[in-house]
C-alpha positions as CSV (number, residue, x, y, z in Angstrom):
1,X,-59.2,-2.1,-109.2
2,X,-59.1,-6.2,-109.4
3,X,-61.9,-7.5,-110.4
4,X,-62.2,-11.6,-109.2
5,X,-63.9,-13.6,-112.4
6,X,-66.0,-16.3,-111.4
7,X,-63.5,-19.4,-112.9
8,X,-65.9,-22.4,-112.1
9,X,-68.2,-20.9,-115.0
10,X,-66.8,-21.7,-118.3
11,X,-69.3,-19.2,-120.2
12,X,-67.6,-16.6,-117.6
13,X,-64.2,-17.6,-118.8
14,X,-64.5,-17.6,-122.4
15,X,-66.0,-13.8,-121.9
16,X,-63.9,-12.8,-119.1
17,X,-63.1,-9.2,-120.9
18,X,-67.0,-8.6,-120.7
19,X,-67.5,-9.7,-117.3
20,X,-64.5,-7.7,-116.0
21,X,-65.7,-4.4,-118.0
22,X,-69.1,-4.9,-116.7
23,X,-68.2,-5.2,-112.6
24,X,-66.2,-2.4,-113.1
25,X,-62.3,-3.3,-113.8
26,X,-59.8,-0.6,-114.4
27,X,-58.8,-0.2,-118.2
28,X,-55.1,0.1,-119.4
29,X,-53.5,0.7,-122.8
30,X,-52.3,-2.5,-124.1
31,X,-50.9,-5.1,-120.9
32,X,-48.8,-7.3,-122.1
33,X,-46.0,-9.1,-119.8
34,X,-45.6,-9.4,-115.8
35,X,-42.6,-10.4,-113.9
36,X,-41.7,-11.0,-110.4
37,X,-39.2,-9.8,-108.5
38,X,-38.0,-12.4,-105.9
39,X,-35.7,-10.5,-103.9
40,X,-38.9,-8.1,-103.0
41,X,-41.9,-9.9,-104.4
42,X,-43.1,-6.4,-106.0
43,X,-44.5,-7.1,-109.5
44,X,-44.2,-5.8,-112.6
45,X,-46.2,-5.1,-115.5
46,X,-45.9,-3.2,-119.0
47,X,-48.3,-1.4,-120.3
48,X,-47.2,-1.1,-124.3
49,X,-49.4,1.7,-125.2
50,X,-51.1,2.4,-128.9
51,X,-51.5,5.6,-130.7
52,X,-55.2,6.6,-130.0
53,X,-56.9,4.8,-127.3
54,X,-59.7,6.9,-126.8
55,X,-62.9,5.7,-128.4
56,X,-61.9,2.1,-127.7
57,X,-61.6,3.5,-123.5
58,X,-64.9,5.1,-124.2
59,X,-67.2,2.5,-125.7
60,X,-65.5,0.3,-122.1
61,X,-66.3,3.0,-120.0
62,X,-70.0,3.1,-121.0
63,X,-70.4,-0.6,-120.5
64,X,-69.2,0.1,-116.5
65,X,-65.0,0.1,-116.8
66,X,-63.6,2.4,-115.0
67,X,-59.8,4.4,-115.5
68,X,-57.0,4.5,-113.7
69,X,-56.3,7.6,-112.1
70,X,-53.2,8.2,-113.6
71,X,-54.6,8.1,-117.5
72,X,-57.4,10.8,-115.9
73,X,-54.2,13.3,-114.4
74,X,-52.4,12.4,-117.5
75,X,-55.3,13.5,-119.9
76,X,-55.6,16.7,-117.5
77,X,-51.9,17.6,-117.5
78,X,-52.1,17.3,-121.5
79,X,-55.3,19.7,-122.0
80,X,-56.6,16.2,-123.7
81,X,-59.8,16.4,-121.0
82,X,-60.1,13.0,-120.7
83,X,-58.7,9.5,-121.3
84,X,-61.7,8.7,-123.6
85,X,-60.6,12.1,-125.6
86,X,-60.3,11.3,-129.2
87,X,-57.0,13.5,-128.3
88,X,-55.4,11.0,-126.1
89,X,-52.1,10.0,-127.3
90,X,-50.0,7.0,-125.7
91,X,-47.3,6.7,-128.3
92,X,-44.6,5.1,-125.8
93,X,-46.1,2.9,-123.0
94,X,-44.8,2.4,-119.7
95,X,-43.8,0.0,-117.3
96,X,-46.5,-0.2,-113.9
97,X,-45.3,-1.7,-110.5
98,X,-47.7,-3.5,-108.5
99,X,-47.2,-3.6,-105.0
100,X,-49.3,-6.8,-103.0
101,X,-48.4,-5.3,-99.6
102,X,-50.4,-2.4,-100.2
103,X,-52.5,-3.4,-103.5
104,X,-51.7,-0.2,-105.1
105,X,-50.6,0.2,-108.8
106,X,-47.9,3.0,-109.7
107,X,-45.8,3.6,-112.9
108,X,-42.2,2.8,-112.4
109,X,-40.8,4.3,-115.7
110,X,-42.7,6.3,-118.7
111,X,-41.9,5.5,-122.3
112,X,-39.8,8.0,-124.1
113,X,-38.4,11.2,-124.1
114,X,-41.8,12.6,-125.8
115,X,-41.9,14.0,-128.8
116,X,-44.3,16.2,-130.1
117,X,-43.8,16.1,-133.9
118,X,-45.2,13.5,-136.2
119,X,-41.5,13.7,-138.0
120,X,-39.1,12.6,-136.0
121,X,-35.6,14.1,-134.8
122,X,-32.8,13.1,-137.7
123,X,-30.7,10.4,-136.4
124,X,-27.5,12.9,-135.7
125,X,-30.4,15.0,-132.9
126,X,-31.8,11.6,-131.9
127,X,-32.1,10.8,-128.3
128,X,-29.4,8.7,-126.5
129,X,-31.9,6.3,-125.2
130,X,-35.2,6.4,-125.7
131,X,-38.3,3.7,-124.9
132,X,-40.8,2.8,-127.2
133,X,-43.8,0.3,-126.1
134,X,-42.4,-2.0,-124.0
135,X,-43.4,-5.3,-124.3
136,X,-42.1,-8.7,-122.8
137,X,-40.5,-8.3,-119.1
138,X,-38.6,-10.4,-116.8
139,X,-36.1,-9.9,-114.0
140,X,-32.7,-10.9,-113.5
141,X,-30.3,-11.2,-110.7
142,X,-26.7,-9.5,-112.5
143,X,-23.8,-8.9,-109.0
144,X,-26.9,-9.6,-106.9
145,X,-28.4,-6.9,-108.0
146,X,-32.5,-7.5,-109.4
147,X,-32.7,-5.7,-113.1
148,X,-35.7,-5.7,-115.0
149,X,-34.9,-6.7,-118.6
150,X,-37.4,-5.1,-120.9
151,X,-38.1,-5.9,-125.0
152,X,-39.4,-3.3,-127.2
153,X,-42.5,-4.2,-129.7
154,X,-42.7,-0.5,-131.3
155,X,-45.8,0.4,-132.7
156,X,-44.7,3.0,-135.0
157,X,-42.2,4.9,-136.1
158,X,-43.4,8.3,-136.0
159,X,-43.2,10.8,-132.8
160,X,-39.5,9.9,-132.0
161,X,-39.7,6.2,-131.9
162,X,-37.4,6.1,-134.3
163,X,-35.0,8.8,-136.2
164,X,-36.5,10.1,-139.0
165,X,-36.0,8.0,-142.4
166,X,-35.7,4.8,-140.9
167,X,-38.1,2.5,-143.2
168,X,-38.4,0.1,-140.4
169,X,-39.3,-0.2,-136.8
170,X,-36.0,-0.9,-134.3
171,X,-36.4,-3.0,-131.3
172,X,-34.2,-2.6,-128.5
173,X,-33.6,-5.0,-125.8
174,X,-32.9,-2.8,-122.2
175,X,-32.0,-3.4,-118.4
176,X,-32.9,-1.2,-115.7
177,X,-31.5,-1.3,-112.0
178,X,-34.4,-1.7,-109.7
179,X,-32.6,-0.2,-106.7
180,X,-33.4,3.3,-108.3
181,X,-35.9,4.8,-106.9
182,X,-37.2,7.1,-109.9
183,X,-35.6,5.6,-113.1
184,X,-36.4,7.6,-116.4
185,X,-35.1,6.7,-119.5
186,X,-31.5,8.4,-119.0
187,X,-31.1,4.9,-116.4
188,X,-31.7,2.6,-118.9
189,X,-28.9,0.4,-120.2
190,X,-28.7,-1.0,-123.8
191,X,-27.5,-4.6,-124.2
192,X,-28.6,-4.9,-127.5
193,X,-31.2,-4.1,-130.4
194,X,-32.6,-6.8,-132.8
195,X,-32.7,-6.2,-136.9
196,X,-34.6,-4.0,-138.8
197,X,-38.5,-4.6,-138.6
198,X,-38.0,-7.7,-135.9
199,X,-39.8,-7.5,-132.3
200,X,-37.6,-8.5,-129.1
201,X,-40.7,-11.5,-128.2
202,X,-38.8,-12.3,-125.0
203,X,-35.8,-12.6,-123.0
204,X,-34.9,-15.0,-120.2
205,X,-31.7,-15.5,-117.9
206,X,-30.1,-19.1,-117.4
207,X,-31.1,-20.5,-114.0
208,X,-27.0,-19.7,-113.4
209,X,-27.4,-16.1,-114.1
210,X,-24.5,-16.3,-116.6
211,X,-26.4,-15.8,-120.0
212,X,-29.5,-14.2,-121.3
213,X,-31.5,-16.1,-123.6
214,X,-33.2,-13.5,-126.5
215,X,-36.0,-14.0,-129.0
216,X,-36.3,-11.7,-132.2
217,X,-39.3,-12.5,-134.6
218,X,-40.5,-11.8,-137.8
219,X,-38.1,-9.1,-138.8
220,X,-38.3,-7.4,-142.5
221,X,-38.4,-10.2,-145.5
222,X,-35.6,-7.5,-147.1
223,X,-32.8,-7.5,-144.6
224,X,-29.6,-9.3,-145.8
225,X,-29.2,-13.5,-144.7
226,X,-29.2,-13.8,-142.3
227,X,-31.0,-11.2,-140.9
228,X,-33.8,-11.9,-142.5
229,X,-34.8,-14.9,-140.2
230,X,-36.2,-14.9,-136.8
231,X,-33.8,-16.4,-134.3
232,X,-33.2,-17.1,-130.3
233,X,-29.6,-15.7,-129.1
234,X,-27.9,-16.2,-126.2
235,X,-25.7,-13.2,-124.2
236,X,-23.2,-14.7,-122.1
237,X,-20.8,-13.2,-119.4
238,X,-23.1,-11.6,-116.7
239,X,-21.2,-13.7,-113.9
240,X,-18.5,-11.8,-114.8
241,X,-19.2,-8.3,-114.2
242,X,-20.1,-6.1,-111.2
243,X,-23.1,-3.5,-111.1
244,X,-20.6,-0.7,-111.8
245,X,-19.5,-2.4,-115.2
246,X,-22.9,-1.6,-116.7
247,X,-22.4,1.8,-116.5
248,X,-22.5,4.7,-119.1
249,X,-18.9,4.8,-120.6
250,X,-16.6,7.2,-118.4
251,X,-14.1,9.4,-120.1
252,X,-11.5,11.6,-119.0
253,X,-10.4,15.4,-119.5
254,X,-8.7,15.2,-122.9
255,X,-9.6,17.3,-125.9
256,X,-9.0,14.6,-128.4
257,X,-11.3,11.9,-129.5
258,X,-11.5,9.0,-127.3
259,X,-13.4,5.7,-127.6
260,X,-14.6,2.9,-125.8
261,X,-14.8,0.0,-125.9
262,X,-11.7,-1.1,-127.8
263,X,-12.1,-3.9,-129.3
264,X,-15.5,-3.8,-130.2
265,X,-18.2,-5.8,-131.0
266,X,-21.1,-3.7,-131.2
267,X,-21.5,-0.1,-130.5
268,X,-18.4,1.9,-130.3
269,X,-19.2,5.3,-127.5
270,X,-17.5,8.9,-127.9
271,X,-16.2,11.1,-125.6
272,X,-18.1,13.8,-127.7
273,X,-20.6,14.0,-130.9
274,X,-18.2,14.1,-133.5
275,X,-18.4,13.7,-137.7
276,X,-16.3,10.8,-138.6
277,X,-15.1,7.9,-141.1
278,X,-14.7,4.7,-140.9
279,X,-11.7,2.8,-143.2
280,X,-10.3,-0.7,-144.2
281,X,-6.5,-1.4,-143.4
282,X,-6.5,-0.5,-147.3
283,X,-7.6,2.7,-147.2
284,X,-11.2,2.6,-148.1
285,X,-13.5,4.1,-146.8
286,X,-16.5,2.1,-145.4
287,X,-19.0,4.8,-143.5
288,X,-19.8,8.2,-143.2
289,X,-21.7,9.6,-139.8
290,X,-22.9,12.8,-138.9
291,X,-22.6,14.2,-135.6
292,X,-22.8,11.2,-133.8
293,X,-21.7,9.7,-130.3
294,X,-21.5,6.1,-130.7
295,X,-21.8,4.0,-133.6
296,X,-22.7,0.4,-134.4
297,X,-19.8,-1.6,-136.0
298,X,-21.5,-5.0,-135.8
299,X,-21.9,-5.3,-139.5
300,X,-18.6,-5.1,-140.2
301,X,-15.7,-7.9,-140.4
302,X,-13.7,-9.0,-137.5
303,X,-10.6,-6.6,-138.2
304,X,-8.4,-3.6,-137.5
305,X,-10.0,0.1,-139.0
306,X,-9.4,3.3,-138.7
307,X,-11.8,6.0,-137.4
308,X,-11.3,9.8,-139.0
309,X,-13.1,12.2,-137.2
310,X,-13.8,16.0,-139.1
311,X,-10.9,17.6,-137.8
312,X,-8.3,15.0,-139.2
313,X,-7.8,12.8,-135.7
314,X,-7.4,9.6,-136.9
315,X,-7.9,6.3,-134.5
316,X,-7.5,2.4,-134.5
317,X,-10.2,0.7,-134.0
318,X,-10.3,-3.7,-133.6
319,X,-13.8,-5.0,-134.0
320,X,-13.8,-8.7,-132.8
């Protein structure tokens, strides 16, 4: 429930946490951003999430918060007991809905696909999308359709956030169509990830809608210049594409191995999970990968290459 702070008391403000907990406010895991939608006015909020909030919920608790009821049905559908449960896992976050027509809270999409292992799936059985403690929020108008446009800020890497052996936590930067009704993470859309060890810390749409404005900070001291550097980047051409063009890639009946798109920039998507090799015009070969269905071909040059898969199918690929 919302609990209204007395804001002409400055000793009330500088406490407000205390004086919420103590008339009674609902807890959450971690809020972070909110964002409106204009087209509906509905409002959205992430809840990031952190490993083991359970004695943190519990000392609040005692002091007069109170739980939402979805923690309590999540802790029963578990067999955790209780949100306060040392048990209590939130590894992933989610994403909350706030509806001022009705002043009702409900969660629009959970983080994931779980994963119940500490160790994580190997990067050739890693999910196709999955979301990890989302973080900074807004929405955006793309064909005049409202998308929310969510940054990652994982907290770990273990329990599927990210495929096993990667040293460093990967931020990914997704948008979701708000016309479904009951998006999971299969209705995400990727538009981009940030490197290794950086946080997406925000992302905001031009006031013409044609370009998304990204921050990444503070990624690892150890990635290559100039990756190495926080930085704001800018995504243009959303005035030119429809609703449809954001869709998974579509491929057709053939047996062979197809790709798409052609040229590339960034990630390269199969028409199966396939073994393959990536070569120079000279022959050389650049990468290996393992039973994979799209790859990311933004570290290499602008230039023509050549993709073997295991079976001998060779294909030209341009990355711009």
């Amino acid at each position: 429930r919302w609990i209204e702070i007395d804001n002409s008391d400055p000793e009330k403000m500088l406490n407000f946490k205390e004086q919420a907990v103590a008339a009674g406010a609902t807890m959450y895991n971690r809020i972070e951003w909110v964002a409106v939608d204009p087209a509906t006015g509905l409002i959205y909020w992430t809840e990031t999430g952190r490993d083991a909030p359970g004695s943190a919920w519990a000392d609040e608790e005692a002091a007069g918060a109170t739980h939402d009821p979805y923690h309590i049905q999540r802790a029963i559908d578990k067999g955790w007991g209780t949100p306060n449960s040392s048990d209590y896992r939130d590894y992933y976050g989610r994403i909350w809905v706030y509806d001022p027509a009705t002043n009702y809270n409900t969660v629009l999409i959970e983080g994931g696909p779980d994963w119940d292992e500490e160790t994580s799936p190997a990067e050739a059985d890693y999910f196709s999308k999955h979301l990890s403690n989302p973080d900074g929020l807004n929405v955006m108008s793309i064909d005049g359709q409202s998308f929310l446009v969510i940054c990652e800020d994982l907290n770990g890497r273990s329990y599927g956030r990210v495929p096993a052996g990667v040293s460093n936590n990967t931020c990914e930067l997704w948008l979701l169509d708000l016309s479904i009704e009951t998006p999971t993470a299969d209705d995400l859309i990727r538009i981009s990830a940030v490197p290794a060890g950086a946080e997406v810390t925000g992302a905001i749409a031009t006031s013409d809608g044609k370009s998304l404005l990204v921050n990444s900070q503070h990624p690892s001291s150890s990635n290559p210049f100039p990756f190495n550097h926080s930085l704001t980047y800018a995504i243009h051409g959303f005035d030119q594409i429809t609703v449809t063009d954001l869709d998974d890639p579509q491929f057709g009946e053939s047996e062979g191995l197809e790709l798409f798109p052609n040229p590339a920039t960034r990630t390269v998507y199969f028409n199966r999970a396939t073994d393959l090799a990536i070569y120079n015009a000279q022959g050389q070969r650049l990468k290996v990968f393992r039973n994979v269905t799209q790859v990311d071909v933004s570290g290499l040059p602008a230039g023509a290459y050549f993709l073997q898969s295991a079976d001998g199918e060779t294909k030209k690929l341009v990355v711009k």
